Short mmCIF file of C-alpha atoms and ligand atoms in Angstrom, two decimals:
data_model
loop_
_atom_site.label_atom_id
_atom_site.label_comp_id
_atom_site.label_asym_id
_atom_site.label_seq_id
_atom_site.Cartn_x
_atom_site.Cartn_y
_atom_site.Cartn_z
CA MET O 471 -0.98 -26.15 -19.28
CA GLN O 472 0.51 -25.87 -22.74
CA LEU O 473 2.54 -23.22 -24.57
CA VAL O 474 2.61 -23.29 -28.37
CA ILE O 475 5.36 -21.29 -30.06
CA THR O 476 5.42 -20.63 -33.80
CA ALA O 477 9.08 -20.77 -34.77
CA GLY O 478 9.04 -21.51 -38.48
CA GLY O 479 9.75 -18.00 -39.79
CA LYS O 480 12.64 -17.72 -42.17
CA GLY O 481 13.99 -14.47 -40.73
CA THR O 482 14.94 -13.05 -44.12
CA ARG O 483 14.99 -9.52 -42.70
CA LEU O 484 17.36 -10.57 -39.93
CA LYS O 485 19.72 -12.56 -42.11
CA GLU O 486 22.65 -10.20 -41.58
CA LEU O 487 22.32 -10.51 -37.82
CA THR O 488 21.40 -14.16 -37.46
CA GLY O 489 24.00 -15.67 -39.76
CA GLY O 490 21.39 -17.97 -41.28
CA LEU O 491 19.89 -19.18 -37.97
CA PRO O 492 16.08 -19.21 -37.72
CA LYS O 493 14.73 -15.97 -36.22
CA PRO O 494 13.79 -17.42 -32.81
CA MET O 495 17.42 -18.51 -32.30
CA VAL O 496 18.79 -14.96 -32.53
CA ASP O 497 20.80 -13.99 -29.46
CA VAL O 498 19.49 -11.54 -26.86
CA GLY O 499 21.51 -11.13 -23.68
CA GLY O 500 23.49 -14.33 -24.23
CA LYS O 501 20.69 -16.71 -25.12
CA PRO O 502 18.31 -17.31 -28.02
CA LEU O 503 14.97 -15.48 -27.94
CA LEU O 504 13.24 -18.84 -27.83
CA GLU O 505 15.09 -19.78 -24.66
CA HIS O 506 13.76 -16.64 -22.92
CA GLN O 507 10.27 -17.87 -23.80
CA VAL O 508 10.92 -21.36 -22.48
CA LEU O 509 12.22 -19.90 -19.20
CA LEU O 510 9.19 -17.59 -18.92
CA ALA O 511 6.83 -20.53 -19.40
CA ARG O 512 8.60 -22.51 -16.69
CA LYS O 513 8.49 -19.52 -14.32
CA TYR O 514 4.70 -19.53 -14.59
CA GLY O 515 4.32 -23.28 -14.25
CA ILE O 516 3.78 -24.16 -17.93
CA ARG O 517 5.81 -27.27 -18.62
CA ASP O 518 4.31 -28.61 -21.86
CA ILE O 519 5.80 -26.74 -24.78
CA LEU O 520 5.01 -27.43 -28.42
CA ILE O 521 7.30 -25.71 -30.91
CA LEU O 522 6.00 -25.34 -34.46
CA THR O 523 9.07 -25.54 -36.66
CA GLY O 524 9.79 -24.91 -40.33
CA PHE O 525 12.93 -23.24 -41.60
CA GLY O 526 15.99 -24.18 -39.54
CA ALA O 527 14.19 -26.76 -37.39
CA GLU O 528 17.42 -28.69 -36.82
CA HIS O 529 19.05 -25.71 -35.04
CA ILE O 530 16.10 -25.46 -32.65
CA LYS O 531 15.93 -29.21 -31.94
CA GLN O 532 19.65 -29.42 -31.44
CA HIS O 533 19.56 -26.62 -28.86
CA PHE O 534 16.52 -27.70 -26.82
CA GLY O 535 16.17 -31.43 -27.35
CA ASP O 536 13.31 -32.68 -25.19
CA GLY O 537 13.56 -29.67 -22.87
CA ALA O 538 14.65 -31.69 -19.83
CA ALA O 539 17.67 -29.43 -19.29
CA TRP O 540 15.20 -26.53 -18.71
CA GLY O 541 12.84 -28.58 -16.55
CA VAL O 542 10.13 -28.62 -19.24
CA SER O 543 8.88 -31.07 -21.83
CA ILE O 544 9.34 -29.87 -25.41
CA SER O 545 7.90 -31.51 -28.50
CA TYR O 546 7.91 -30.37 -32.12
CA GLN O 547 5.48 -30.18 -35.02
CA HIS O 548 7.16 -29.60 -38.36
CA GLU O 549 5.75 -27.97 -41.49
CA GLU O 550 7.30 -28.88 -44.81
CA GLN O 551 6.25 -25.68 -46.52
CA PRO O 552 5.39 -22.31 -44.89
CA LEU O 553 1.79 -22.44 -43.64
CA GLY O 554 1.60 -19.04 -41.93
CA THR O 555 1.06 -18.61 -38.19
CA ALA O 556 -2.50 -19.99 -38.22
CA GLY O 557 -1.71 -22.73 -40.74
CA SER O 558 1.13 -24.04 -38.62
CA LEU O 559 -1.16 -23.99 -35.58
CA LEU O 560 -3.93 -25.89 -37.41
CA ASN O 561 -1.28 -28.31 -38.64
CA ALA O 562 -0.79 -29.23 -34.95
CA PHE O 563 -4.53 -29.24 -34.09
CA GLU O 564 -4.62 -32.81 -32.84
CA ARG O 565 -1.83 -32.13 -30.38
CA LEU O 566 -3.35 -29.01 -28.81
CA GLN O 567 -4.68 -28.97 -25.26
CA ASP O 568 -8.18 -27.61 -24.51
CA VAL O 569 -6.78 -24.22 -23.54
CA PHE O 570 -3.28 -23.14 -24.51
CA VAL O 571 -1.03 -20.07 -24.68
CA MET O 572 0.32 -19.14 -28.10
CA MET O 573 3.24 -16.84 -28.85
CA TYR O 574 5.54 -16.07 -31.77
CA GLY O 575 9.15 -17.10 -31.61
CA ASP O 576 10.48 -13.69 -32.59
CA THR O 577 9.13 -11.77 -29.58
CA LEU O 578 10.77 -10.93 -26.29
CA LEU O 579 8.29 -10.67 -23.46
CA ASN O 580 8.00 -10.48 -19.71
CA VAL O 581 4.32 -11.20 -19.21
CA ASP O 582 2.74 -12.96 -16.22
CA LEU O 583 1.28 -15.88 -18.19
CA ARG O 584 -0.57 -17.26 -15.19
CA ARG O 585 -2.42 -13.97 -14.71
CA MET O 586 -3.37 -13.85 -18.39
CA LEU O 587 -4.58 -17.46 -18.27
CA ALA O 588 -6.70 -16.63 -15.22
CA PHE O 589 -8.25 -13.72 -17.15
CA HIS O 590 -9.17 -15.98 -20.09
CA ASP O 591 -12.82 -16.91 -19.90
CA THR O 592 -13.15 -20.42 -21.34
CA CYS O 593 -16.50 -19.38 -22.89
CA VAL O 594 -14.62 -17.06 -25.25
CA SER O 595 -12.58 -18.45 -28.11
CA ALA O 596 -9.44 -16.37 -27.61
CA THR O 597 -7.88 -13.72 -25.42
CA LEU O 598 -5.52 -11.30 -27.16
CA PHE O 599 -2.77 -9.43 -25.33
CA LEU O 600 -3.12 -5.76 -26.31
CA HIS O 601 -1.03 -2.69 -25.61
CA PRO O 602 -0.11 0.67 -27.13
CA ASN O 603 3.17 0.95 -29.07
CA ASP O 604 5.17 3.72 -30.72
CA HIS O 605 4.23 2.75 -34.27
CA PRO O 606 0.44 2.16 -34.35
CA GLN O 607 0.29 3.35 -37.97
CA ASP O 608 2.06 0.18 -39.12
CA SER O 609 0.64 -2.25 -36.55
CA ASP O 610 -2.36 -4.57 -36.43
CA LEU O 611 -4.90 -2.72 -34.28
CA VAL O 612 -7.85 -4.03 -32.33
CA GLU O 613 -11.12 -2.31 -31.55
CA LEU O 614 -12.81 -3.28 -28.27
CA ASN O 615 -16.20 -2.49 -26.78
CA SER O 616 -16.58 -1.40 -23.17
CA GLU O 617 -16.70 -5.08 -22.11
CA ASN O 618 -13.26 -5.67 -23.67
CA GLN O 619 -14.76 -7.77 -26.45
CA VAL O 620 -13.15 -7.46 -29.86
CA GLN O 621 -15.39 -5.58 -32.32
CA ALA O 622 -12.99 -5.42 -35.25
CA LEU O 623 -9.41 -6.11 -36.27
CA HIS O 624 -7.67 -3.53 -38.40
CA SER O 625 -4.61 -4.88 -40.17
CA TYR O 626 -2.10 -2.39 -41.50
CA PRO O 627 -1.67 -0.59 -43.82
CA HIS O 628 -4.44 1.72 -42.54
CA ALA O 629 -6.28 3.88 -45.05
CA PRO O 630 -5.44 7.59 -44.87
CA GLY O 631 -7.95 9.65 -42.92
CA GLN O 632 -8.82 6.81 -40.58
CA TYR O 633 -7.75 6.74 -36.98
CA PHE O 634 -7.96 4.04 -34.35
CA GLN O 635 -7.16 3.56 -30.71
CA ASN O 636 -3.52 2.66 -30.17
CA LEU O 637 -4.33 -0.87 -29.09
CA VAL O 638 -1.90 -3.19 -30.79
CA ASN O 639 -2.19 -6.92 -31.15
CA ALA O 640 1.11 -8.06 -29.67
CA ALA O 641 0.80 -11.67 -30.92
CA LEU O 642 0.33 -13.34 -27.54
CA TYR O 643 -2.88 -15.29 -27.15
CA VAL O 644 -4.77 -17.70 -24.93
CA ILE O 645 -6.93 -19.88 -27.17
CA SER O 646 -9.73 -22.36 -26.48
CA LYS O 647 -9.16 -25.29 -28.85
CA ARG O 648 -12.85 -25.98 -29.42
CA ALA O 649 -13.19 -22.64 -31.22
CA LEU O 650 -10.77 -23.88 -33.89
CA THR O 651 -12.62 -27.08 -34.77
CA ASP O 652 -14.68 -25.80 -37.72
CA VAL O 653 -11.81 -23.80 -39.18
CA TRP O 654 -9.56 -26.85 -38.88
CA GLN O 655 -12.10 -29.10 -40.63
CA GLN O 656 -12.13 -26.72 -43.59
CA TRP O 657 -8.41 -26.07 -43.56
CA ARG O 658 -7.38 -29.72 -43.73
CA GLN O 659 -9.09 -29.95 -47.15
CA ASN O 660 -6.65 -27.49 -48.76
CA LEU O 661 -3.76 -26.84 -46.28
CA LYS O 662 -3.56 -23.19 -47.34
CA ALA O 663 -1.23 -20.74 -45.58
CA LEU O 664 -3.21 -18.66 -43.05
CA ASP O 665 -2.32 -15.85 -40.68
CA VAL O 666 -3.75 -15.66 -37.14
CA CYS O 667 -4.60 -11.95 -37.18
CA ARG O 668 -5.57 -11.54 -40.84
CA ASP O 669 -7.37 -14.85 -41.42
CA LEU O 670 -8.09 -16.92 -38.32
CA PHE O 671 -9.49 -14.26 -35.97
CA PRO O 672 -11.71 -12.62 -38.62
CA LYS O 673 -13.10 -16.10 -39.46
CA LEU O 674 -13.87 -16.71 -35.77
CA LEU O 675 -15.57 -13.29 -35.45
CA ALA O 676 -17.61 -14.05 -38.59
CA GLN O 677 -18.72 -17.32 -36.96
CA GLY O 678 -20.00 -15.33 -33.99
CA GLU O 679 -17.20 -16.43 -31.66
CA ILE O 680 -16.19 -13.99 -28.93
CA LEU O 681 -12.64 -12.69 -28.79
CA GLN O 682 -11.52 -10.83 -25.71
CA GLY O 683 -8.86 -8.15 -25.22
CA TYR O 684 -6.39 -8.30 -22.34
CA ARG O 685 -4.71 -4.96 -21.83
CA SER O 686 -1.49 -4.82 -19.94
CA ARG O 687 1.56 -2.62 -19.65
CA GLU O 688 3.90 -5.63 -19.39
CA TYR O 689 6.87 -5.82 -21.73
CA ILE O 690 6.38 -7.51 -25.10
CA LYS O 691 8.09 -6.56 -28.35
CA ASP O 692 8.78 -8.25 -31.60
CA ALA O 693 12.38 -8.47 -32.72
CA GLY O 694 11.61 -9.34 -36.31
CA THR O 695 13.57 -6.57 -38.05
CA PRO O 696 17.17 -5.43 -37.47
CA VAL O 697 16.01 -2.12 -35.95
CA ARG O 698 13.56 -3.85 -33.60
CA LEU O 699 16.09 -6.48 -32.65
CA GLN O 700 18.61 -3.80 -31.69
CA LYS O 701 15.96 -2.04 -29.63
CA VAL O 702 15.00 -5.24 -27.81
CA ARG O 703 18.68 -5.93 -27.09
CA ARG O 704 19.11 -2.41 -25.70
CA HIS O 705 16.03 -2.85 -23.53
CA TYR O 706 17.33 -6.16 -22.25
CA GLU O 707 20.74 -4.74 -21.40
CA SER O 708 19.33 -1.65 -19.71
CA GLY O 709 17.04 -3.71 -17.47
CA ARG O 710 13.87 -2.44 -19.13
CA VAL O 711 12.64 -5.92 -20.02
CA GLN O 712 13.08 -7.09 -16.44
CA ALA O 713 11.33 -3.92 -15.15
CA GLY O 714 8.53 -4.57 -17.63
CA SER O 715 7.01 -7.14 -15.31
CA LEU O 716 3.93 -6.17 -13.30
CA GLU O 717 5.89 -7.23 -10.24
CA THR O 718 8.02 -4.09 -10.61
CA ALA O 719 6.35 -0.83 -9.60
CA LEU O 720 7.13 1.81 -12.23
CA PRO O 721 7.18 5.58 -11.89
CA ALA O 722 4.45 7.43 -13.77
CA VAL O 723 3.97 10.91 -15.11
CA PHE O 724 0.26 11.69 -14.75
CA LEU O 725 -0.96 14.25 -17.27
CA ASP O 726 -4.08 16.28 -17.58
CA ARG O 727 -5.63 16.36 -21.09
CA ASP O 728 -7.29 19.65 -22.17
CA GLY O 729 -4.96 22.63 -21.89
CA THR O 730 -2.01 20.41 -21.07
CA LEU O 731 -1.70 18.07 -24.08
CA ASN O 732 -4.22 19.59 -26.48
CA TYR O 733 -5.72 23.03 -27.03
CA ASP O 734 -8.60 23.67 -24.68
CA HIS O 735 -11.48 24.74 -26.92
CA GLY O 736 -13.97 24.83 -24.12
CA TRP O 737 -15.90 21.57 -24.24
CA ILE O 738 -14.46 19.07 -26.64
CA ASN O 739 -17.22 16.86 -28.02
CA ASP O 740 -15.86 16.19 -31.49
CA PRO O 741 -12.68 14.25 -32.44
CA GLU O 742 -11.81 16.95 -34.97
CA LYS O 743 -11.49 19.43 -32.12
CA ILE O 744 -8.47 17.59 -30.75
CA SER O 745 -5.27 19.33 -31.74
CA LEU O 746 -2.04 18.81 -29.86
CA LEU O 747 -0.26 21.71 -28.23
CA PRO O 748 3.24 22.39 -29.58
CA GLY O 749 5.75 19.97 -28.12
CA ALA O 750 3.14 17.73 -26.50
CA ALA O 751 3.88 14.65 -28.63
CA ASP O 752 7.64 14.96 -28.13
CA ALA O 753 7.10 15.41 -24.41
CA ILE O 754 5.09 12.17 -24.25
CA LYS O 755 7.74 10.44 -26.34
CA ALA O 756 10.38 11.58 -23.85
CA ILE O 757 8.33 9.99 -21.06
CA ASN O 758 8.02 6.77 -23.11
CA ASP O 759 11.77 6.69 -23.76
CA SER O 760 12.56 7.24 -20.09
CA GLY O 761 10.77 4.03 -19.06
CA CYS O 762 8.17 5.94 -17.00
CA LEU O 763 4.49 5.41 -17.65
CA ALA O 764 2.51 8.19 -19.34
CA VAL O 765 -0.95 8.19 -17.76
CA VAL O 766 -3.66 10.70 -18.70
CA VAL O 767 -6.29 11.55 -16.09
CA THR O 768 -9.01 13.94 -17.21
CA ASN O 769 -12.36 15.36 -16.08
CA GLN O 770 -14.93 15.09 -18.88
CA PRO O 771 -18.19 16.54 -17.56
CA VAL O 772 -19.40 16.89 -21.19
CA ILE O 773 -20.68 13.35 -20.78
CA ALA O 774 -22.81 14.13 -17.72
CA ARG O 775 -24.07 17.23 -19.49
CA GLY O 776 -25.30 15.03 -22.33
CA GLU O 777 -23.11 16.78 -24.89
CA CYS O 778 -20.90 13.81 -25.74
CA SER O 779 -21.58 10.07 -25.54
CA GLU O 780 -19.06 7.54 -24.22
CA ALA O 781 -18.67 6.20 -27.78
CA ARG O 782 -17.88 9.67 -29.06
CA MET O 783 -15.43 10.17 -26.21
CA GLN O 784 -13.70 6.97 -27.35
CA GLN O 785 -13.38 8.45 -30.85
CA ILE O 786 -11.89 11.61 -29.38
CA HIS O 787 -9.34 9.51 -27.54
CA ASN O 788 -8.68 7.44 -30.65
CA ARG O 789 -7.77 10.60 -32.48
CA LEU O 790 -5.55 11.73 -29.61
CA ASP O 791 -3.78 8.33 -29.78
CA TRP O 792 -3.40 8.64 -33.53
CA LEU O 793 -1.89 12.12 -33.47
CA LEU O 794 0.57 11.03 -30.79
CA GLY O 795 1.32 7.84 -32.73
CA GLU O 796 2.30 9.89 -35.78
CA ALA O 797 5.09 11.27 -33.60
CA HIS O 798 5.93 7.78 -32.24
CA ALA O 799 4.53 8.67 -28.82
CA TYR O 800 1.89 6.80 -26.83
CA ILE O 801 -0.15 7.02 -23.66
CA ASP O 802 0.10 3.92 -21.47
CA ALA O 803 -3.39 4.41 -20.07
CA LEU O 804 -6.11 7.05 -20.02
CA TYR O 805 -8.75 7.45 -17.33
CA TYR O 806 -11.60 9.94 -17.41
CA CYS O 807 -14.36 11.02 -15.06
CA PRO O 808 -17.73 11.37 -16.86
CA HIS O 809 -19.49 12.94 -13.86
CA HIS O 810 -20.50 16.44 -12.90
CA PRO O 811 -22.04 17.55 -9.62
CA HIS O 812 -24.30 20.42 -10.77
CA SER O 813 -27.67 20.09 -12.46
CA GLY O 814 -29.30 22.55 -14.81
CA PHE O 815 -28.10 21.52 -18.26
CA PRO O 816 -30.80 20.82 -20.88
CA LEU O 817 -29.43 17.44 -22.10
CA GLU O 818 -27.96 16.28 -18.80
CA ARG O 819 -27.79 12.61 -17.82
CA ARG O 820 -29.12 12.33 -14.32
CA ASP O 821 -27.25 9.10 -13.52
CA LEU O 822 -23.96 10.95 -14.01
CA LYS O 823 -24.94 14.14 -12.20
CA ILE O 824 -23.34 13.12 -8.95
CA ALA O 825 -20.58 14.24 -6.63
CA CYS O 826 -18.08 11.46 -7.29
CA ASP O 827 -14.63 10.58 -6.00
CA CYS O 828 -13.06 10.44 -9.45
CA ARG O 829 -13.50 14.02 -10.62
CA LYS O 830 -10.21 15.81 -9.91
CA PRO O 831 -9.32 17.02 -7.28
CA GLY O 832 -10.72 13.62 -6.32
CA THR O 833 -8.09 10.92 -6.49
CA ALA O 834 -10.11 7.80 -7.38
CA LEU O 835 -8.79 7.64 -10.95
CA LEU O 836 -5.22 8.06 -9.74
CA GLU O 837 -5.84 5.24 -7.25
CA THR O 838 -7.23 3.00 -10.01
CA ALA O 839 -4.22 3.69 -12.20
CA LYS O 840 -1.89 2.90 -9.30
CA GLN O 841 -3.62 -0.44 -8.73
CA GLU O 842 -3.95 -1.48 -12.35
CA LEU O 843 -0.49 -0.43 -13.51
CA ASN O 844 1.49 -0.96 -10.28
CA ILE O 845 2.84 2.57 -10.00
CA ASN O 846 5.64 3.65 -7.69
CA LEU O 847 4.26 6.85 -6.17
CA ASN O 848 7.58 7.80 -4.61
CA ARG O 849 8.90 8.50 -8.08
CA SER O 850 5.78 9.85 -9.80
CA TRP O 851 4.63 13.34 -10.80
CA MET O 852 1.52 15.14 -11.99
CA ILE O 853 1.49 17.71 -14.80
CA GLY O 854 -1.60 19.83 -15.32
CA ASP O 855 -2.88 23.30 -16.06
CA SER O 856 -5.55 23.71 -13.42
CA ASP O 857 -5.88 24.03 -9.72
CA SER O 858 -7.77 20.73 -9.51
CA ASP O 859 -4.72 18.92 -10.97
CA ILE O 860 -2.44 20.38 -8.32
CA ARG O 861 -4.89 19.63 -5.52
CA ALA O 862 -5.43 16.07 -6.71
CA ALA O 863 -1.66 15.52 -6.80
CA THR O 864 -1.23 16.94 -3.32
CA LYS O 865 -3.99 14.72 -1.91
CA PHE O 866 -2.46 11.76 -3.68
CA GLY O 867 0.96 12.55 -2.23
CA ILE O 868 2.88 13.31 -5.41
CA PRO O 869 4.51 16.56 -6.56
CA ALA O 870 2.97 18.54 -9.40
CA VAL O 871 4.07 20.85 -12.18
CA LEU O 872 1.64 23.59 -13.12
CA VAL O 873 1.63 24.33 -16.85
CA ASN O 874 0.42 27.83 -17.49
CA ARG O 875 0.90 29.14 -20.99
CA ASN O 876 -0.44 32.59 -20.28
CA GLN O 877 1.69 33.56 -17.35
CA GLY O 878 5.36 33.61 -16.56
CA PRO O 879 6.77 30.67 -14.68
CA ASN O 880 7.24 32.77 -11.56
CA SER O 881 3.96 34.66 -11.58
CA GLU O 882 1.82 34.78 -8.48
CA ASP O 883 -1.75 33.60 -8.90
CA HIS O 884 -4.54 31.87 -7.07
CA TYR O 885 -3.32 28.32 -7.66
CA SER O 886 -2.48 25.89 -4.92
CA GLU O 887 1.24 25.69 -4.64
CA PRO O 888 2.73 23.29 -7.19
CA ARG O 889 6.27 21.98 -6.76
CA LEU O 890 7.25 23.55 -10.09
CA ARG O 891 5.81 25.87 -12.72
CA SER O 892 6.36 25.82 -16.44
CA ARG O 893 5.01 27.50 -19.53
CA THR O 894 4.67 24.36 -21.66
CA VAL O 895 4.25 20.64 -21.22
CA SER O 896 7.71 20.16 -22.81
CA GLU O 897 9.31 22.28 -20.11
CA ALA O 898 7.34 20.43 -17.49
CA VAL O 899 8.36 17.00 -18.76
CA ASN O 900 11.97 18.09 -19.13
CA ALA O 901 11.95 19.28 -15.57
CA VAL O 902 10.42 16.07 -14.30
CA LEU O 903 12.80 13.86 -16.25
CA ASN O 904 15.77 16.13 -15.72
CA GLU O 905 18.31 14.87 -13.26
CA GLN O 906 17.81 17.83 -10.99
CA PHE O 907 14.20 16.84 -10.52
CA SER O 908 14.80 13.25 -11.47
CA LEU O 909 12.49 10.54 -10.34
CA GLN O 910 14.47 9.87 -7.22
CA PRO O 911 12.78 8.56 -4.11
CA ARG O 912 11.66 11.50 -1.99
CA PRO O 913 12.75 13.17 0.16
CA VAL O 914 15.61 13.85 -2.20
CA VAL O 915 18.90 12.95 -0.65
CA ALA O 916 22.33 12.62 -2.15
CA GLN O 917 22.82 9.07 -3.34
CA SER O 918 25.84 7.22 -4.51
CA GLN O 919 25.14 5.24 -7.65
ZN1 LIG E 1334 -16.34 10.98 -11.50
#
């Protein structure tokens, strides 16, 4: 198996921090970014590495040589003038294997490459690693259908008034070489600079090729600006990069949607009806910053009642993502139940009128999240505004905070007993992340650090 790394970027924006080295040679935790990538490839059994060099090639070659010191085989393809990420890839076309992994030399990642390769269907032309980030407004975003096939690529800047799902192209791909053949034939006539996301993938979509999205919570961030580089260095030093592997179970804060994050206007069947409750975005951002996962689990019987389609529901969630993104907050994953047990609604969809296991207080969605995201239940919480949230949490074996805006935090009411009560989601998140109620393994015992 082959890894191709584009490493020709000049790193103009990082000049102050790199001292004139090419971007991929910038130091993170005592070694160049590129070396982290080489070690990751070796960990997952990829030993053929092709580095696409441009600016500063001699620094890279001098450091890695033929790769033998790292137990891998490294070769180089040089570009004389900048060809862009896709141009430099096409420049190496004849040296590509049938299926290969591609990454950019200025990213730090902790992704299980073997798992992503296993996901890649060789009938599709490329698999794109996708995840939410805290700046979707200035990221390249991807629109998927329910089969995880790419419908459109939206490069930033995004026009005002538009909103998309926070599903960011993280610049990690598995590509089938055969899909590039036609583009390569054309490209070699003019050798123009091309970008993978802005030029190559749209060309492939226009040719009718299938691109597939691979969503994962694993750690991947670009370090291409001074601010991002500092962040990546902080994450590396704090252990967040290491914990970003799917091998590490992470704590989660599960959140209800309507009445907890956004105003509950009865049935929400229109994206414009989504408006965040005060403090909700900052509360989610606090969860993001803590290293816990923010996972929304919501009952949406409007679908079974025939009052909102799945496509419309996606638009509603896109708008929720967008509003959170404006405050640099993001949801790691969102799960909803479209079912409803009772008949008698004029537009109802009979296939969804069932008693299911996923409608809260059912726990099937929580179970799915636990499996897909590898969640550590001993350190996880639920936050919600209804009895079904508290009951679901109890069945699932995690403590819950009841958010109740209309009543005092100590009021008596008919709810099942939550571990804590709060008036707002901010208070609830503070309490959960606070050291008093910190995400310690339960039962809580005094621990020496
Ligand atoms: Zn359900």
